[in-house]
């Protein structure tokens, strides 16, 4: 989610623009950062150094919690939203499409911040970020198939954390899997 770099998607007030920062996470931040690691992996492979990439503690971004700190209401609204669920699924699928595995979701548990589920007293229902992972794990099997968007709406995303602006960021993402004669397709609206 970028918290380790000081990236706190959403903001301090609940706004439509705040939700949009979540769905812009992959094209506006993760892709640029991850593509640098992919370039390094390719260079190392070219030198005969077999290195693979993995993701630990994946999931929605939040401000850093601490003992006795109550989560900001806006952070909880954004982090438990469908926008965060879409962005999380987008991030995990983008990583898988680039052969970055394994990946792990942080944290399977109940409560605030990064937890996957609501507290037991409120039904222990999964948050949208977890539901996206369930969709992928239950309904998509086999190898990923390369996809290409022929046309999709785009927009320019402001640069964050010293990264340049992202020109023509697609507002749709498509990921596909093939398992024999079975195909699974994810089309995400950003």
PDB file of C-alpha atoms in Angstrom:
ATOM      1  CA  UNK A   1       0.000   0.000   0.000  1.00  0.00           C
ATOM      2  CA  UNK A   2       2.978   2.376   0.162  1.00  0.00           C
ATOM      3  CA  UNK A   3       2.683   3.319   3.845  1.00  0.00           C
ATOM      4  CA  UNK A   4       6.374   2.549   4.339  1.00  0.00           C
ATOM      5  CA  UNK A   5       7.142   5.396   1.941  1.00  0.00           C
ATOM      6  CA  UNK A   6       4.668   7.788   3.522  1.00  0.00           C
ATOM      7  CA  UNK A   7       1.991   7.242   0.884  1.00  0.00           C
ATOM      8  CA  UNK A   8      -1.428   7.490   2.500  1.00  0.00           C
ATOM      9  CA  UNK A   9      -4.115   7.133  -0.138  1.00  0.00           C
ATOM     10  CA  UNK A  10      -7.431   8.826   0.372  1.00  0.00           C
ATOM     11  CA  UNK A  11      -6.628  11.758   2.589  1.00  0.00           C
ATOM     12  CA  UNK A  12      -8.090  12.952   5.860  1.00  0.00           C
ATOM     13  CA  UNK A  13     -11.625  13.686   4.625  1.00  0.00           C
ATOM     14  CA  UNK A  14     -13.973  11.239   2.947  1.00  0.00           C
ATOM     15  CA  UNK A  15     -14.312  12.458  -0.650  1.00  0.00           C
ATOM     16  CA  UNK A  16     -14.859  10.991  -4.105  1.00  0.00           C
ATOM     17  CA  UNK A  17     -11.345  12.112  -5.011  1.00  0.00           C
ATOM     18  CA  UNK A  18     -10.010  10.179  -2.019  1.00  0.00           C
ATOM     19  CA  UNK A  19     -11.601   6.957  -3.254  1.00  0.00           C
ATOM     20  CA  UNK A  20     -10.151   7.642  -6.701  1.00  0.00           C
ATOM     21  CA  UNK A  21      -6.622   7.723  -5.249  1.00  0.00           C
ATOM     22  CA  UNK A  22      -7.096   4.076  -4.262  1.00  0.00           C
ATOM     23  CA  UNK A  23      -8.104   2.851  -7.707  1.00  0.00           C
ATOM     24  CA  UNK A  24      -5.256   4.919  -9.183  1.00  0.00           C
ATOM     25  CA  UNK A  25      -2.712   3.063  -7.024  1.00  0.00           C
ATOM     26  CA  UNK A  26      -1.516   0.568  -9.660  1.00  0.00           C
ATOM     27  CA  UNK A  27      -1.188   2.885 -12.674  1.00  0.00           C
ATOM     28  CA  UNK A  28      -0.084   5.902 -10.614  1.00  0.00           C
ATOM     29  CA  UNK A  29       2.400   4.330  -8.211  1.00  0.00           C
ATOM     30  CA  UNK A  30       2.826   0.560  -8.088  1.00  0.00           C
ATOM     31  CA  UNK A  31       3.490   0.070 -11.804  1.00  0.00           C
ATOM     32  CA  UNK A  32       6.324   2.613 -11.819  1.00  0.00           C
ATOM     33  CA  UNK A  33       7.914   1.244  -8.658  1.00  0.00           C
ATOM     34  CA  UNK A  34       7.435  -2.400  -9.594  1.00  0.00           C
ATOM     35  CA  UNK A  35       8.673  -1.952 -13.152  1.00  0.00           C
ATOM     36  CA  UNK A  36      11.996  -0.769 -11.707  1.00  0.00           C
ATOM     37  CA  UNK A  37      12.285  -4.064  -9.821  1.00  0.00           C
ATOM     38  CA  UNK A  38      11.312  -5.996 -12.954  1.00  0.00           C
ATOM     39  CA  UNK A  39      14.094  -4.231 -14.882  1.00  0.00           C
ATOM     40  CA  UNK A  40      16.568  -5.157 -12.145  1.00  0.00           C
ATOM     41  CA  UNK A  41      15.392  -8.775 -12.201  1.00  0.00           C
ATOM     42  CA  UNK A  42      15.832  -8.893 -15.993  1.00  0.00           C
ATOM     43  CA  UNK A  43      19.334  -7.407 -15.747  1.00  0.00           C
ATOM     44  CA  UNK A  44      20.324  -9.928 -13.085  1.00  0.00           C
ATOM     45  CA  UNK A  45      18.917 -12.794 -15.140  1.00  0.00           C
ATOM     46  CA  UNK A  46      20.953 -11.554 -18.125  1.00  0.00           C
ATOM     47  CA  UNK A  47      24.058 -11.790 -15.917  1.00  0.00           C
ATOM     48  CA  UNK A  48      23.172 -15.374 -15.023  1.00  0.00           C
ATOM     49  CA  UNK A  49      21.954 -14.515 -11.539  1.00  0.00           C
ATOM     50  CA  UNK A  50      18.647 -16.271 -10.927  1.00  0.00           C
ATOM     51  CA  UNK A  51      16.566 -14.012  -8.724  1.00  0.00           C
ATOM     52  CA  UNK A  52      12.813 -14.000  -8.218  1.00  0.00           C
ATOM     53  CA  UNK A  53      10.521 -11.413  -6.676  1.00  0.00           C
ATOM     54  CA  UNK A  54       7.856 -11.943  -4.026  1.00  0.00           C
ATOM     55  CA  UNK A  55       5.449  -9.677  -2.143  1.00  0.00           C
ATOM     56  CA  UNK A  56       4.917  -9.831   1.573  1.00  0.00           C
ATOM     57  CA  UNK A  57       2.370  -7.822   3.513  1.00  0.00           C
ATOM     58  CA  UNK A  58       0.323  -6.846   0.476  1.00  0.00           C
ATOM     59  CA  UNK A  59      -2.993  -5.124   0.925  1.00  0.00           C
ATOM     60  CA  UNK A  60      -4.563  -1.710   1.275  1.00  0.00           C
ATOM     61  CA  UNK A  61      -2.450   1.208   2.393  1.00  0.00           C
ATOM     62  CA  UNK A  62      -3.025   2.989   5.674  1.00  0.00           C
ATOM     63  CA  UNK A  63      -1.274   5.503   7.825  1.00  0.00           C
ATOM     64  CA  UNK A  64       1.058   3.727  10.208  1.00  0.00           C
ATOM     65  CA  UNK A  65      -0.761   2.555  13.348  1.00  0.00           C
ATOM     66  CA  UNK A  66       0.701   2.545  16.805  1.00  0.00           C
ATOM     67  CA  UNK A  67      -0.207   1.429  20.306  1.00  0.00           C
ATOM     68  CA  UNK A  68      -3.293   3.228  21.538  1.00  0.00           C
ATOM     69  CA  UNK A  69      -3.837   5.108  18.256  1.00  0.00           C
ATOM     70  CA  UNK A  70      -7.413   5.046  17.018  1.00  0.00           C
ATOM     71  CA  UNK A  71      -7.602   4.619  13.240  1.00  0.00           C
ATOM     72  CA  UNK A  72      -8.700   7.823  11.502  1.00  0.00           C
ATOM     73  CA  UNK A  73     -12.320   7.443  10.313  1.00  0.00           C
ATOM     74  CA  UNK A  74     -11.417   8.471   6.761  1.00  0.00           C
ATOM     75  CA  UNK A  75      -8.623   5.883   6.595  1.00  0.00           C
ATOM     76  CA  UNK A  76     -11.030   3.171   7.719  1.00  0.00           C
ATOM     77  CA  UNK A  77     -13.684   4.280   5.198  1.00  0.00           C
ATOM     78  CA  UNK A  78     -11.189   4.280   2.348  1.00  0.00           C
ATOM     79  CA  UNK A  79      -9.376   1.092   3.380  1.00  0.00           C
ATOM     80  CA  UNK A  80     -12.568  -0.935   3.735  1.00  0.00           C
ATOM     81  CA  UNK A  81     -14.123   0.370   0.512  1.00  0.00           C
ATOM     82  CA  UNK A  82     -14.862  -1.231  -2.837  1.00  0.00           C
ATOM     83  CA  UNK A  83     -12.254   1.170  -4.257  1.00  0.00           C
ATOM     84  CA  UNK A  84      -9.608  -0.376  -1.980  1.00  0.00           C
ATOM     85  CA  UNK A  85     -10.839  -3.860  -2.882  1.00  0.00           C
ATOM     86  CA  UNK A  86     -10.523  -3.073  -6.588  1.00  0.00           C
ATOM     87  CA  UNK A  87      -7.066  -1.550  -6.133  1.00  0.00           C
ATOM     88  CA  UNK A  88      -5.890  -4.497  -4.044  1.00  0.00           C
ATOM     89  CA  UNK A  89      -7.062  -7.036  -6.625  1.00  0.00           C
ATOM     90  CA  UNK A  90      -5.497  -4.905  -9.375  1.00  0.00           C
ATOM     91  CA  UNK A  91      -2.165  -4.865  -7.505  1.00  0.00           C
ATOM     92  CA  UNK A  92      -2.089  -8.603  -6.831  1.00  0.00           C
ATOM     93  CA  UNK A  93      -3.062  -9.431 -10.426  1.00  0.00           C
ATOM     94  CA  UNK A  94      -0.508  -6.974 -11.856  1.00  0.00           C
ATOM     95  CA  UNK A  95       2.187  -8.653  -9.765  1.00  0.00           C
ATOM     96  CA  UNK A  96       1.078 -12.130 -10.847  1.00  0.00           C
ATOM     97  CA  UNK A  97       1.019 -11.043 -14.494  1.00  0.00           C
ATOM     98  CA  UNK A  98       4.674 -10.098 -14.035  1.00  0.00           C
ATOM     99  CA  UNK A  99       5.615 -13.423 -12.402  1.00  0.00           C
ATOM    100  CA  UNK A 100       5.933 -12.035  -8.903  1.00  0.00           C
ATOM    101  CA  UNK A 101       4.897 -14.861  -6.666  1.00  0.00           C
ATOM    102  CA  UNK A 102       4.294 -15.755  -3.946  1.00  0.00           C
ATOM    103  CA  UNK A 103       2.328 -12.836  -2.601  1.00  0.00           C
ATOM    104  CA  UNK A 104       0.768 -12.598   0.819  1.00  0.00           C
ATOM    105  CA  UNK A 105      -2.079 -10.518   2.148  1.00  0.00           C
ATOM    106  CA  UNK A 106      -1.424  -8.733   5.420  1.00  0.00           C
ATOM    107  CA  UNK A 107      -3.326  -9.429   7.680  1.00  0.00           C
ATOM    108  CA  UNK A 108      -5.850 -12.274   7.996  1.00  0.00           C
ATOM    109  CA  UNK A 109      -7.728 -11.247  11.091  1.00  0.00           C
ATOM    110  CA  UNK A 110     -10.481  -9.080  12.478  1.00  0.00           C
ATOM    111  CA  UNK A 111     -10.579  -5.394  13.205  1.00  0.00           C
ATOM    112  CA  UNK A 112      -9.183  -2.119  11.981  1.00  0.00           C
ATOM    113  CA  UNK A 113      -6.350  -1.161   9.674  1.00  0.00           C
ATOM    114  CA  UNK A 114      -5.057  -3.974   7.454  1.00  0.00           C
ATOM    115  CA  UNK A 115      -7.254  -6.738   8.807  1.00  0.00           C
ATOM    116  CA  UNK A 116      -9.147  -8.860   6.315  1.00  0.00           C
ATOM    117  CA  UNK A 117     -12.431  -9.112   8.251  1.00  0.00           C
ATOM    118  CA  UNK A 118     -14.760  -7.112  10.469  1.00  0.00           C
ATOM    119  CA  UNK A 119     -14.700  -7.850  14.178  1.00  0.00           C
ATOM    120  CA  UNK A 120     -16.593 -10.943  15.293  1.00  0.00           C
ATOM    121  CA  UNK A 121     -19.249  -8.846  17.057  1.00  0.00           C
ATOM    122  CA  UNK A 122     -20.048  -7.208  13.697  1.00  0.00           C
ATOM    123  CA  UNK A 123     -20.313 -10.475  11.791  1.00  0.00           C
ATOM    124  CA  UNK A 124     -16.685 -11.213  10.831  1.00  0.00           C
ATOM    125  CA  UNK A 125     -17.646 -10.450   7.224  1.00  0.00           C
ATOM    126  CA  UNK A 126     -14.734 -10.072   4.802  1.00  0.00           C
ATOM    127  CA  UNK A 127     -13.711  -6.592   3.725  1.00  0.00           C
ATOM    128  CA  UNK A 128     -13.665  -5.879  -0.046  1.00  0.00           C
ATOM    129  CA  UNK A 129      -9.875  -6.237  -0.147  1.00  0.00           C
ATOM    130  CA  UNK A 130     -10.249  -9.835   1.008  1.00  0.00           C
ATOM    131  CA  UNK A 131     -13.255 -10.548  -1.242  1.00  0.00           C
ATOM    132  CA  UNK A 132     -11.112  -9.702  -4.282  1.00  0.00           C
ATOM    133  CA  UNK A 133      -8.551 -12.273  -3.182  1.00  0.00           C
ATOM    134  CA  UNK A 134     -11.339 -14.831  -2.715  1.00  0.00           C
ATOM    135  CA  UNK A 135     -12.604 -14.171  -6.241  1.00  0.00           C
ATOM    136  CA  UNK A 136      -9.156 -14.710  -7.692  1.00  0.00           C
ATOM    137  CA  UNK A 137      -8.418 -17.831  -5.644  1.00  0.00           C
ATOM    138  CA  UNK A 138     -11.808 -19.481  -6.126  1.00  0.00           C
ATOM    139  CA  UNK A 139     -12.593 -18.707  -9.745  1.00  0.00           C
ATOM    140  CA  UNK A 140      -9.301 -18.173 -11.599  1.00  0.00           C
ATOM    141  CA  UNK A 141      -7.009 -21.113 -12.165  1.00  0.00           C
ATOM    142  CA  UNK A 142      -4.232 -21.976 -14.542  1.00  0.00           C
ATOM    143  CA  UNK A 143      -1.593 -19.775 -16.068  1.00  0.00           C
ATOM    144  CA  UNK A 144      -2.068 -16.090 -16.723  1.00  0.00           C
ATOM    145  CA  UNK A 145      -2.666 -15.136 -20.336  1.00  0.00           C
ATOM    146  CA  UNK A 146      -1.297 -11.880 -21.718  1.00  0.00           C
ATOM    147  CA  UNK A 147      -3.987  -9.263 -22.265  1.00  0.00           C
ATOM    148  CA  UNK A 148      -3.972  -6.023 -24.203  1.00  0.00           C
ATOM    149  CA  UNK A 149      -6.492  -3.193 -24.082  1.00  0.00           C
ATOM    150  CA  UNK A 150      -7.178  -1.924 -27.591  1.00  0.00           C
ATOM    151  CA  UNK A 151      -9.007   1.112 -26.293  1.00  0.00           C
ATOM    152  CA  UNK A 152      -9.800   2.374 -22.838  1.00  0.00           C
ATOM    153  CA  UNK A 153     -10.423   5.743 -21.256  1.00  0.00           C
ATOM    154  CA  UNK A 154      -7.252   7.309 -19.894  1.00  0.00           C
ATOM    155  CA  UNK A 155      -6.288  10.275 -17.776  1.00  0.00           C
ATOM    156  CA  UNK A 156      -3.163  11.902 -16.380  1.00  0.00           C
ATOM    157  CA  UNK A 157      -2.316  11.080 -12.773  1.00  0.00           C
ATOM    158  CA  UNK A 158      -0.264  13.465 -10.658  1.00  0.00           C
ATOM    159  CA  UNK A 159       3.140  12.235  -9.559  1.00  0.00           C
ATOM    160  CA  UNK A 160       3.541  11.060  -5.970  1.00  0.00           C
ATOM    161  CA  UNK A 161       6.593  10.677  -3.735  1.00  0.00           C
ATOM    162  CA  UNK A 162       8.913  12.144  -6.330  1.00  0.00           C
ATOM    163  CA  UNK A 163       7.641   9.954  -9.151  1.00  0.00           C
ATOM    164  CA  UNK A 164       6.684  11.660 -12.402  1.00  0.00           C
ATOM    165  CA  UNK A 165       3.080  12.139 -13.462  1.00  0.00           C
ATOM    166  CA  UNK A 166       1.559   9.174 -15.294  1.00  0.00           C
ATOM    167  CA  UNK A 167       0.351  10.212 -18.729  1.00  0.00           C
ATOM    168  CA  UNK A 168      -2.475   8.251 -20.353  1.00  0.00           C
ATOM    169  CA  UNK A 169      -3.104   6.011 -17.338  1.00  0.00           C
ATOM    170  CA  UNK A 170      -5.746   3.476 -18.397  1.00  0.00           C
ATOM    171  CA  UNK A 171      -8.886   3.582 -16.315  1.00  0.00           C
ATOM    172  CA  UNK A 172      -9.572  -0.078 -17.059  1.00  0.00           C
ATOM    173  CA  UNK A 173      -7.402  -3.121 -16.365  1.00  0.00           C
ATOM    174  CA  UNK A 174      -7.822  -6.625 -17.784  1.00  0.00           C
ATOM    175  CA  UNK A 175      -6.248  -9.846 -16.540  1.00  0.00           C
ATOM    176  CA  UNK A 176      -6.918 -13.363 -17.842  1.00  0.00           C
ATOM    177  CA  UNK A 177      -6.173 -16.960 -16.832  1.00  0.00           C
ATOM    178  CA  UNK A 178      -6.362 -20.181 -18.826  1.00  0.00           C
ATOM    179  CA  UNK A 179      -6.765 -23.635 -17.359  1.00  0.00           C
ATOM    180  CA  UNK A 180      -7.220 -26.041 -20.275  1.00  0.00           C
ATOM    181  CA  UNK A 181     -10.463 -25.034 -21.970  1.00  0.00           C
ATOM    182  CA  UNK A 182     -11.500 -22.788 -19.053  1.00  0.00           C
ATOM    183  CA  UNK A 183     -10.762 -19.061 -19.214  1.00  0.00           C
ATOM    184  CA  UNK A 184     -11.196 -16.609 -16.340  1.00  0.00           C
ATOM    185  CA  UNK A 185     -11.230 -12.884 -16.968  1.00  0.00           C
ATOM    186  CA  UNK A 186     -11.015  -9.927 -14.599  1.00  0.00           C
ATOM    187  CA  UNK A 187     -11.952  -6.507 -15.976  1.00  0.00           C
ATOM    188  CA  UNK A 188     -11.459  -3.789 -13.397  1.00  0.00           C
ATOM    189  CA  UNK A 189     -12.800  -0.259 -13.604  1.00  0.00           C
ATOM    190  CA  UNK A 190     -10.463   2.297 -12.106  1.00  0.00           C
TER     191      UNK A 190
END
